[in-house]
């Protein structure tokens, strides 16, 4: 049985990935500092899979603690989710983002190399493409100047990993996520709401639940069919499964380069209005909305060409937009 360290394993994408890892027969150790989640998630994972993952409450900024972890635990690979992810906050507090997302990445990589752990999966983002010149976006599209410190940490993270794979035994896969939504079908894990949601689907869900008065749709004058911005929304369980495929690729030595990049999306773009309509159809709930000015830093349209991930990882998003939105609603109702 292979043992996998999942950093940020009690977070939104991390917890869903832990479930899929356990379902696939991996032994999981989680590191989390509980900065954006609660310890209860550990029991919820256990109640889904019947297996309690080992857990260490470690802040990865604590270099010594990271060193001790790798001395104590023998792991076969690392899936690295732990990071701060609020775009707006990163503009206000850039150093927090460079410390939380970049310094910690270097500590983890350093200790992996010292302990001869060579398999690494990185949470990257389609934000590295900015507004791509061509749609759908392929992995060979040029990366662009980041719109925020958060985006910069994803771009820099990829560079740090690439350079490290060139100089050491490390082999890595960076998964460039499009927009993750939804929750586990059990409604036992999902995205924990903290404050006013910045992302579209959590805001839609809270509006339908009456927690928010109305959704502001940021811009209806974009050059898209209905004037609202387009994204590629992927069910978090499909996204979680991509990590298992990527990990197996490294463990089985099937990777074609020391450092590889894959788009993880559905390949289908949906506008903000289409999301609102699909949510209403999937749940029968009404979403009050108004049209508001564009949000600064937003791109017009982004959706993935997923053919490389389909072919090389043997992975494909399977769950529909309606299933994803219905699962977001079921999760909200369970809260
Ligand atoms: N939107 C609204 N109203 C809201 C919230 C969002 O109209 O209340 C719109 C946005 O303007 C955008 C779309 O819904 O057009 C999606 O917005 P999200 O904030 O949900 O997602 P983004 O695509 O802006 O951001 C996501 C991740 C980031 C990541 C980025 C990469 O949240 O972490 O994708 O492109 F950096």
Tab-separated table of C-alpha atoms and ligand atoms in Angstrom:
chain	number	residue	atom	x	y	z
A	1	UNK	CA	0.000	0.000	0.000
A	2	UNK	CA	1.400	3.386	-1.007
A	3	UNK	CA	1.317	6.229	1.498
A	4	UNK	CA	0.478	9.699	0.231
A	5	UNK	CA	0.886	12.987	2.060
A	6	UNK	CA	-1.941	15.407	1.294
A	7	UNK	CA	-1.162	18.944	2.457
A	8	UNK	CA	-4.296	21.010	2.936
A	9	UNK	CA	-6.148	17.705	3.073
A	10	UNK	CA	-8.988	19.071	5.186
A	11	UNK	CA	-9.734	21.872	2.716
A	12	UNK	CA	-12.304	21.903	-0.064
A	13	UNK	CA	-10.462	20.129	-2.880
A	14	UNK	CA	-8.105	18.364	-0.464
A	15	UNK	CA	-10.869	16.590	1.464
A	16	UNK	CA	-12.538	15.317	-1.713
A	17	UNK	CA	-9.173	14.076	-2.944
A	18	UNK	CA	-8.479	12.255	0.339
A	19	UNK	CA	-11.784	10.395	-0.113
A	20	UNK	CA	-10.863	9.372	-3.662
A	21	UNK	CA	-7.361	8.323	-2.574
A	22	UNK	CA	-8.787	6.103	0.156
A	23	UNK	CA	-11.374	4.700	-2.259
A	24	UNK	CA	-8.475	3.832	-4.583
A	25	UNK	CA	-6.590	1.954	-1.862
A	26	UNK	CA	-4.014	4.562	-0.839
A	27	UNK	CA	-2.943	5.142	2.748
A	28	UNK	CA	-3.296	8.874	3.467
A	29	UNK	CA	-1.548	11.227	5.873
A	30	UNK	CA	-2.965	14.732	6.044
A	31	UNK	CA	-1.169	17.908	7.026
A	32	UNK	CA	-3.389	20.928	7.629
A	33	UNK	CA	-3.064	24.037	9.796
A	34	UNK	CA	-6.869	24.428	10.048
A	35	UNK	CA	-6.606	28.050	8.871
A	36	UNK	CA	-9.530	27.715	6.472
A	37	UNK	CA	-11.298	24.573	7.692
A	38	UNK	CA	-12.184	22.650	10.850
A	39	UNK	CA	-11.016	19.392	12.412
A	40	UNK	CA	-14.559	18.027	12.038
A	41	UNK	CA	-13.806	17.424	8.354
A	42	UNK	CA	-11.521	14.564	9.444
A	43	UNK	CA	-14.476	12.719	11.009
A	44	UNK	CA	-16.613	13.454	7.985
A	45	UNK	CA	-14.026	11.925	5.658
A	46	UNK	CA	-13.907	8.931	8.008
A	47	UNK	CA	-17.677	8.557	7.917
A	48	UNK	CA	-17.643	8.489	4.088
A	49	UNK	CA	-14.798	6.004	3.603
A	50	UNK	CA	-14.785	4.112	6.896
A	51	UNK	CA	-11.059	4.792	7.260
A	52	UNK	CA	-9.612	7.491	9.474
A	53	UNK	CA	-6.675	9.158	7.720
A	54	UNK	CA	-3.671	9.991	9.862
A	55	UNK	CA	-3.533	13.699	10.618
A	56	UNK	CA	-0.827	16.139	11.677
A	57	UNK	CA	-1.749	19.700	12.555
A	58	UNK	CA	1.259	21.422	11.065
A	59	UNK	CA	1.681	24.891	9.623
A	60	UNK	CA	4.008	24.450	6.650
A	61	UNK	CA	5.626	27.807	7.453
A	62	UNK	CA	7.157	25.932	10.398
A	63	UNK	CA	10.232	24.652	8.571
A	64	UNK	CA	11.360	22.494	11.500
A	65	UNK	CA	7.983	20.800	11.746
A	66	UNK	CA	8.101	19.996	8.039
A	67	UNK	CA	11.562	18.516	8.466
A	68	UNK	CA	10.423	16.383	11.402
A	69	UNK	CA	7.384	15.195	9.481
A	70	UNK	CA	9.504	13.811	6.651
A	71	UNK	CA	11.914	12.215	9.131
A	72	UNK	CA	9.055	10.449	10.898
A	73	UNK	CA	6.753	9.464	8.025
A	74	UNK	CA	7.780	7.402	5.032
A	75	UNK	CA	5.653	8.610	2.122
A	76	UNK	CA	5.628	7.642	-1.554
A	77	UNK	CA	4.226	10.882	-2.901
A	78	UNK	CA	2.863	14.298	-2.009
A	79	UNK	CA	-0.258	16.077	-3.229
A	80	UNK	CA	0.190	19.694	-2.282
A	81	UNK	CA	-3.023	21.693	-1.806
A	82	UNK	CA	-2.110	23.824	1.213
A	83	UNK	CA	-2.244	27.445	0.093
A	84	UNK	CA	-4.179	30.665	0.505
A	85	UNK	CA	-6.625	31.226	-2.326
A	86	UNK	CA	-8.552	34.497	-2.029
A	87	UNK	CA	-7.683	36.636	-5.041
A	88	UNK	CA	-8.859	39.937	-3.482
A	89	UNK	CA	-7.095	39.312	-0.174
A	90	UNK	CA	-3.874	38.569	-2.038
A	91	UNK	CA	-3.920	42.093	-3.497
A	92	UNK	CA	-4.262	43.551	0.027
A	93	UNK	CA	-1.757	41.186	1.664
A	94	UNK	CA	0.751	40.087	-0.958
A	95	UNK	CA	3.412	38.991	1.522
A	96	UNK	CA	0.975	36.631	3.227
A	97	UNK	CA	0.508	34.945	-0.155
A	98	UNK	CA	4.192	34.774	-1.017
A	99	UNK	CA	4.930	33.321	2.412
A	100	UNK	CA	1.975	30.905	2.573
A	101	UNK	CA	2.156	29.702	-1.012
A	102	UNK	CA	5.794	30.069	-2.050
A	103	UNK	CA	7.983	29.787	1.063
A	104	UNK	CA	6.052	26.694	2.196
A	105	UNK	CA	6.357	25.098	-1.232
A	106	UNK	CA	10.137	25.386	-1.034
A	107	UNK	CA	10.162	23.802	2.448
A	108	UNK	CA	8.079	20.844	1.310
A	109	UNK	CA	10.193	20.273	-1.809
A	110	UNK	CA	13.426	20.559	0.145
A	111	UNK	CA	12.373	17.937	2.677
A	112	UNK	CA	11.001	15.667	-0.038
A	113	UNK	CA	14.383	15.715	-1.745
A	114	UNK	CA	16.225	15.184	1.541
A	115	UNK	CA	14.017	12.133	2.209
A	116	UNK	CA	14.168	10.856	-1.367
A	117	UNK	CA	10.436	11.268	-2.004
A	118	UNK	CA	10.152	11.952	-5.713
A	119	UNK	CA	6.461	12.143	-6.672
A	120	UNK	CA	4.743	15.518	-6.453
A	121	UNK	CA	1.338	16.778	-7.585
A	122	UNK	CA	0.796	20.527	-7.523
A	123	UNK	CA	-2.489	22.471	-7.373
A	124	UNK	CA	-2.106	24.961	-10.157
A	125	UNK	CA	-4.749	27.069	-11.830
A	126	UNK	CA	-5.960	28.199	-15.218
A	127	UNK	CA	-5.161	31.660	-13.866
A	128	UNK	CA	-1.640	31.096	-15.301
A	129	UNK	CA	-3.106	31.607	-18.800
A	130	UNK	CA	-4.777	34.961	-18.035
A	131	UNK	CA	-7.070	35.871	-20.948
A	132	UNK	CA	-5.848	33.310	-23.447
A	133	UNK	CA	-5.663	34.349	-27.094
A	134	UNK	CA	-7.296	31.141	-28.269
A	135	UNK	CA	-10.170	29.079	-26.877
A	136	UNK	CA	-10.418	26.358	-25.750
A	137	UNK	CA	-7.138	26.710	-23.872
A	138	UNK	CA	-4.444	24.101	-24.469
A	139	UNK	CA	-1.471	23.484	-22.172
A	140	UNK	CA	0.835	25.018	-24.776
A	141	UNK	CA	-0.907	28.405	-24.549
A	142	UNK	CA	1.569	30.960	-23.206
A	143	UNK	CA	1.330	31.844	-19.522
A	144	UNK	CA	0.641	35.520	-18.929
A	145	UNK	CA	1.435	38.205	-16.394
A	146	UNK	CA	-0.585	37.373	-13.257
A	147	UNK	CA	-3.563	39.594	-12.376
A	148	UNK	CA	-3.000	39.166	-8.623
A	149	UNK	CA	-0.367	38.010	-6.127
A	150	UNK	CA	-2.450	34.826	-5.759
A	151	UNK	CA	-2.132	34.180	-9.500
A	152	UNK	CA	1.572	35.021	-9.311
A	153	UNK	CA	2.091	32.336	-6.655
A	154	UNK	CA	0.605	29.693	-8.958
A	155	UNK	CA	2.818	30.800	-11.848
A	156	UNK	CA	5.931	30.998	-9.656
A	157	UNK	CA	5.075	27.699	-8.014
A	158	UNK	CA	5.143	26.015	-11.412
A	159	UNK	CA	8.541	27.560	-12.192
A	160	UNK	CA	10.013	26.522	-8.832
A	161	UNK	CA	8.804	22.964	-9.362
A	162	UNK	CA	10.041	22.798	-12.960
A	163	UNK	CA	13.519	24.020	-11.969
A	164	UNK	CA	13.640	21.574	-9.061
A	165	UNK	CA	12.722	18.628	-11.296
A	166	UNK	CA	15.622	19.605	-13.590
A	167	UNK	CA	18.137	19.568	-10.765
A	168	UNK	CA	16.950	16.615	-8.641
A	169	UNK	CA	15.105	13.282	-8.712
A	170	UNK	CA	11.802	15.066	-8.248
A	171	UNK	CA	9.109	14.379	-10.834
A	172	UNK	CA	5.992	16.474	-10.819
A	173	UNK	CA	2.620	17.080	-12.384
A	174	UNK	CA	0.960	20.483	-12.142
A	175	UNK	CA	-2.798	20.278	-12.533
A	176	UNK	CA	-4.238	23.528	-13.845
A	177	UNK	CA	-7.728	23.624	-12.393
A	178	UNK	CA	-10.526	25.508	-14.065
A	179	UNK	CA	-13.454	26.430	-11.751
A	180	UNK	CA	-14.208	23.736	-9.142
A	181	UNK	CA	-17.790	23.611	-7.828
A	182	UNK	CA	-20.096	21.127	-6.115
A	183	UNK	CA	-19.669	18.780	-3.194
A	184	UNK	CA	-19.494	15.082	-2.374
A	185	UNK	CA	-22.812	13.301	-3.030
A	186	UNK	CA	-23.048	12.372	0.659
A	187	UNK	CA	-23.160	16.122	1.466
A	188	UNK	CA	-20.741	15.335	4.304
A	189	UNK	CA	-17.926	17.416	2.827
A	190	UNK	CA	-17.991	20.529	0.664
A	191	UNK	CA	-16.695	24.077	0.565
A	192	UNK	CA	-16.998	25.634	4.038
A	193	UNK	CA	-18.511	29.110	3.819
A	194	UNK	CA	-16.424	31.805	5.496
A	195	UNK	CA	-17.765	35.348	5.230
A	196	UNK	CA	-19.223	36.686	2.006
A	197	UNK	CA	-18.508	34.287	-0.871
A	198	UNK	CA	-16.267	35.705	-3.578
A	199	UNK	CA	-16.906	32.907	-6.053
A	200	UNK	CA	-19.996	32.615	-8.197
A	201	UNK	CA	-21.543	29.284	-7.226
A	202	UNK	CA	-21.255	29.725	-3.434
A	203	UNK	CA	-22.890	33.148	-3.856
A	204	UNK	CA	-25.676	31.719	-6.024
A	205	UNK	CA	-26.310	28.978	-3.456
A	206	UNK	CA	-26.434	31.401	-0.521
A	207	UNK	CA	-28.776	33.692	-2.449
A	208	UNK	CA	-31.141	30.797	-3.134
A	209	UNK	CA	-30.967	29.926	0.580
A	210	UNK	CA	-31.921	33.498	1.528
A	211	UNK	CA	-28.574	34.200	3.222
A	212	UNK	CA	-27.775	36.847	0.578
A	213	UNK	CA	-30.401	39.203	-0.801
A	214	UNK	CA	-29.328	39.080	-4.416
A	215	UNK	CA	-26.499	38.026	-6.647
A	216	UNK	CA	-24.608	40.737	-8.496
A	217	UNK	CA	-23.700	39.593	-11.971
A	218	UNK	CA	-20.432	41.347	-12.689
A	219	UNK	CA	-20.860	42.676	-16.213
A	220	UNK	CA	-23.327	41.888	-18.997
A	221	UNK	CA	-21.468	43.730	-21.741
A	222	UNK	CA	-18.694	41.219	-22.408
A	223	UNK	CA	-18.215	40.026	-25.994
A	224	UNK	CA	-19.971	36.683	-25.280
A	225	UNK	CA	-23.351	35.391	-26.577
A	226	UNK	CA	-25.335	36.710	-23.559
A	227	UNK	CA	-22.832	39.373	-22.463
A	228	UNK	CA	-21.792	37.619	-19.221
A	229	UNK	CA	-18.371	36.073	-18.603
A	230	UNK	CA	-17.644	32.450	-19.418
A	231	UNK	CA	-15.846	29.842	-17.273
A	232	UNK	CA	-15.363	26.085	-17.215
A	233	UNK	CA	-17.081	24.757	-14.054
A	234	UNK	CA	-15.957	21.290	-12.960
A	235	UNK	CA	-17.399	19.046	-10.242
A	236	UNK	CA	-14.906	18.826	-7.375
A	237	UNK	CA	-15.226	15.008	-7.328
A	238	UNK	CA	-14.171	14.827	-10.995
A	239	UNK	CA	-11.321	17.192	-10.147
A	240	UNK	CA	-10.317	15.035	-7.160
A	241	UNK	CA	-10.199	11.952	-9.388
A	242	UNK	CA	-7.761	13.690	-11.751
A	243	UNK	CA	-5.264	13.680	-8.859
A	244	UNK	CA	-5.465	9.898	-8.565
A	245	UNK	CA	-4.782	9.531	-12.290
A	246	UNK	CA	-1.859	11.942	-12.122
A	247	UNK	CA	-0.422	10.225	-9.055
A	248	UNK	CA	-0.659	6.776	-10.642
A	249	UNK	CA	1.072	8.126	-13.734
A	250	UNK	CA	4.066	9.143	-11.615
A	251	UNK	CA	4.051	6.022	-9.424
A	252	UNK	CA	3.934	3.783	-12.517
A	253	UNK	CA	6.643	5.759	-14.311
A	254	UNK	CA	4.286	6.604	-17.190
A	255	UNK	CA	5.145	10.295	-17.262
A	256	UNK	CA	6.844	11.587	-20.413
A	257	UNK	CA	8.786	14.417	-18.760
A	258	UNK	CA	10.087	15.242	-15.293
A	259	UNK	CA	7.557	18.049	-15.054
A	260	UNK	CA	4.181	17.909	-16.803
A	261	UNK	CA	1.134	20.186	-16.934
A	262	UNK	CA	-2.489	19.233	-17.502
A	263	UNK	CA	-5.678	21.243	-17.797
A	264	UNK	CA	-8.395	19.929	-15.513
A	265	UNK	CA	-11.775	21.152	-16.659
A	266	UNK	CA	-14.831	19.862	-18.495
A	267	UNK	CA	-14.010	21.503	-21.808
A	268	UNK	CA	-17.347	23.294	-21.773
A	269	UNK	CA	-17.756	27.013	-21.118
A	270	UNK	CA	-20.798	28.364	-19.259
A	271	UNK	CA	-21.770	32.010	-18.838
A	272	UNK	CA	-22.797	33.502	-15.502
A	273	UNK	CA	-26.413	33.671	-16.684
A	274	UNK	CA	-26.272	30.064	-17.840
A	275	UNK	CA	-25.099	29.072	-14.355
A	276	UNK	CA	-27.990	30.926	-12.734
A	277	UNK	CA	-30.483	29.277	-15.114
A	278	UNK	CA	-28.952	25.812	-14.749
A	279	UNK	CA	-29.010	26.163	-10.950
A	280	UNK	CA	-32.699	27.152	-10.970
A	281	UNK	CA	-33.507	24.220	-13.243
A	282	UNK	CA	-31.461	21.696	-11.235
A	283	UNK	CA	-32.854	22.732	-7.841
A	284	UNK	CA	-36.208	24.431	-8.487
A	285	UNK	CA	-34.939	27.359	-6.386
A	286	UNK	CA	-35.127	30.971	-7.493
A	287	UNK	CA	-32.003	33.164	-7.584
A	288	UNK	CA	-32.559	36.930	-7.352
A	289	UNK	CA	-29.964	38.833	-9.302
A	290	UNK	CA	-29.069	42.219	-10.662
A	291	UNK	CA	-26.570	43.304	-13.256
A	292	UNK	CA	-23.587	45.094	-11.705
A	293	UNK	CA	-20.406	46.619	-13.157
A	294	UNK	CA	-17.577	44.346	-14.271
A	295	UNK	CA	-15.266	43.105	-11.516
A	296	UNK	CA	-11.708	44.355	-11.816
A	297	UNK	CA	-9.204	41.767	-13.004
A	298	UNK	CA	-11.854	39.413	-14.443
A	299	UNK	CA	-11.170	37.819	-17.774
A	300	UNK	CA	-13.869	37.425	-20.421
A	301	UNK	CA	-13.761	33.757	-21.170
A	302	UNK	CA	-11.800	30.661	-20.156
A	303	UNK	CA	-12.483	27.004	-20.831
A	304	UNK	CA	-10.188	24.053	-21.198
A	305	UNK	CA	-9.077	21.905	-24.048
A	306	UNK	CA	-8.912	18.692	-22.025
A	307	UNK	CA	-7.664	16.373	-24.756
A	308	UNK	CA	-4.178	16.064	-23.259
A	309	UNK	CA	-5.538	15.028	-19.837
A	310	UNK	CA	-8.051	12.693	-21.517
A	311	UNK	CA	-5.317	10.963	-23.504
A	312	UNK	CA	-2.349	11.000	-21.150
A	313	UNK	CA	-4.068	10.666	-17.774
A	314	UNK	CA	-6.927	8.516	-19.056
A	315	UNK	CA	-9.163	10.888	-17.126
A	316	UNK	CA	-12.292	12.730	-18.156
A	317	UNK	CA	-14.820	14.862	-16.269
A	318	UNK	CA	-18.006	12.809	-16.045
A	319	UNK	CA	-20.500	14.718	-13.905
A	320	UNK	CA	-22.848	17.227	-15.527
A	321	UNK	CA	-23.232	20.883	-14.658
A	322	UNK	CA	-26.722	20.140	-13.274
A	323	UNK	CA	-25.339	17.367	-11.033
A	324	UNK	CA	-22.609	19.719	-9.825
A	325	UNK	CA	-25.033	22.546	-9.033
A	326	UNK	CA	-27.534	20.202	-7.379
A	327	UNK	CA	-24.717	18.851	-5.160
A	328	UNK	CA	-23.755	22.419	-4.165
A	329	UNK	CA	-27.353	22.985	-3.119
A	330	UNK	CA	-27.581	19.704	-1.202
A	331	UNK	CA	-24.411	20.665	0.671
A	332	UNK	CA	-25.830	24.097	1.515
A	333	UNK	CA	-29.009	22.501	2.831
A	334	UNK	CA	-26.974	20.176	5.053
A	335	UNK	CA	-25.149	23.096	6.699
B	1	LIG	N1	-19.259	36.429	-10.577
B	1	LIG	C1	-20.401	37.202	-10.498
B	1	LIG	N2	-20.892	37.489	-9.265
B	1	LIG	C2	-20.329	37.018	-8.107
B	1	LIG	C3	-19.169	36.217	-8.200
B	1	LIG	C4	-18.653	35.934	-9.451
B	1	LIG	O1	-20.938	37.644	-11.511
B	1	LIG	O2	-20.841	37.330	-7.025
B	1	LIG	C5	-18.703	36.120	-11.905
B	1	LIG	C6	-17.284	36.596	-12.076
B	1	LIG	O3	-17.259	37.938	-12.466
B	1	LIG	C7	-16.765	35.631	-13.121
B	1	LIG	C8	-17.524	34.331	-12.832
B	1	LIG	O4	-18.657	34.712	-12.050
B	1	LIG	O5	-17.114	36.084	-14.389
B	1	LIG	C9	-16.710	33.339	-12.041
B	1	LIG	O6	-16.181	33.975	-10.898
B	1	LIG	P1	-15.467	33.175	-9.717
B	1	LIG	O7	-15.003	34.186	-8.714
B	1	LIG	O8	-16.331	32.083	-9.246
B	1	LIG	O9	-14.234	32.479	-10.440
B	1	LIG	P2	-12.992	33.140	-11.191
B	1	LIG	O10	-12.955	32.506	-12.521
B	1	LIG	O11	-12.990	34.599	-11.129
B	1	LIG	O12	-11.816	32.684	-10.238
B	1	LIG	C10	-11.455	31.323	-10.183
B	1	LIG	C11	-10.844	30.991	-8.829
B	1	LIG	C12	-9.531	31.664	-8.645
B	1	LIG	C13	-8.630	31.452	-9.822
B	1	LIG	C14	-9.343	31.804	-11.091
B	1	LIG	C15	-8.516	31.428	-12.276
B	1	LIG	O13	-11.712	31.379	-7.782
B	1	LIG	O14	-8.915	31.102	-7.510
B	1	LIG	O15	-10.557	31.073	-11.186
B	1	LIG	O16	-9.062	31.900	-13.442
B	1	LIG	F1	-7.536	32.232	-9.739
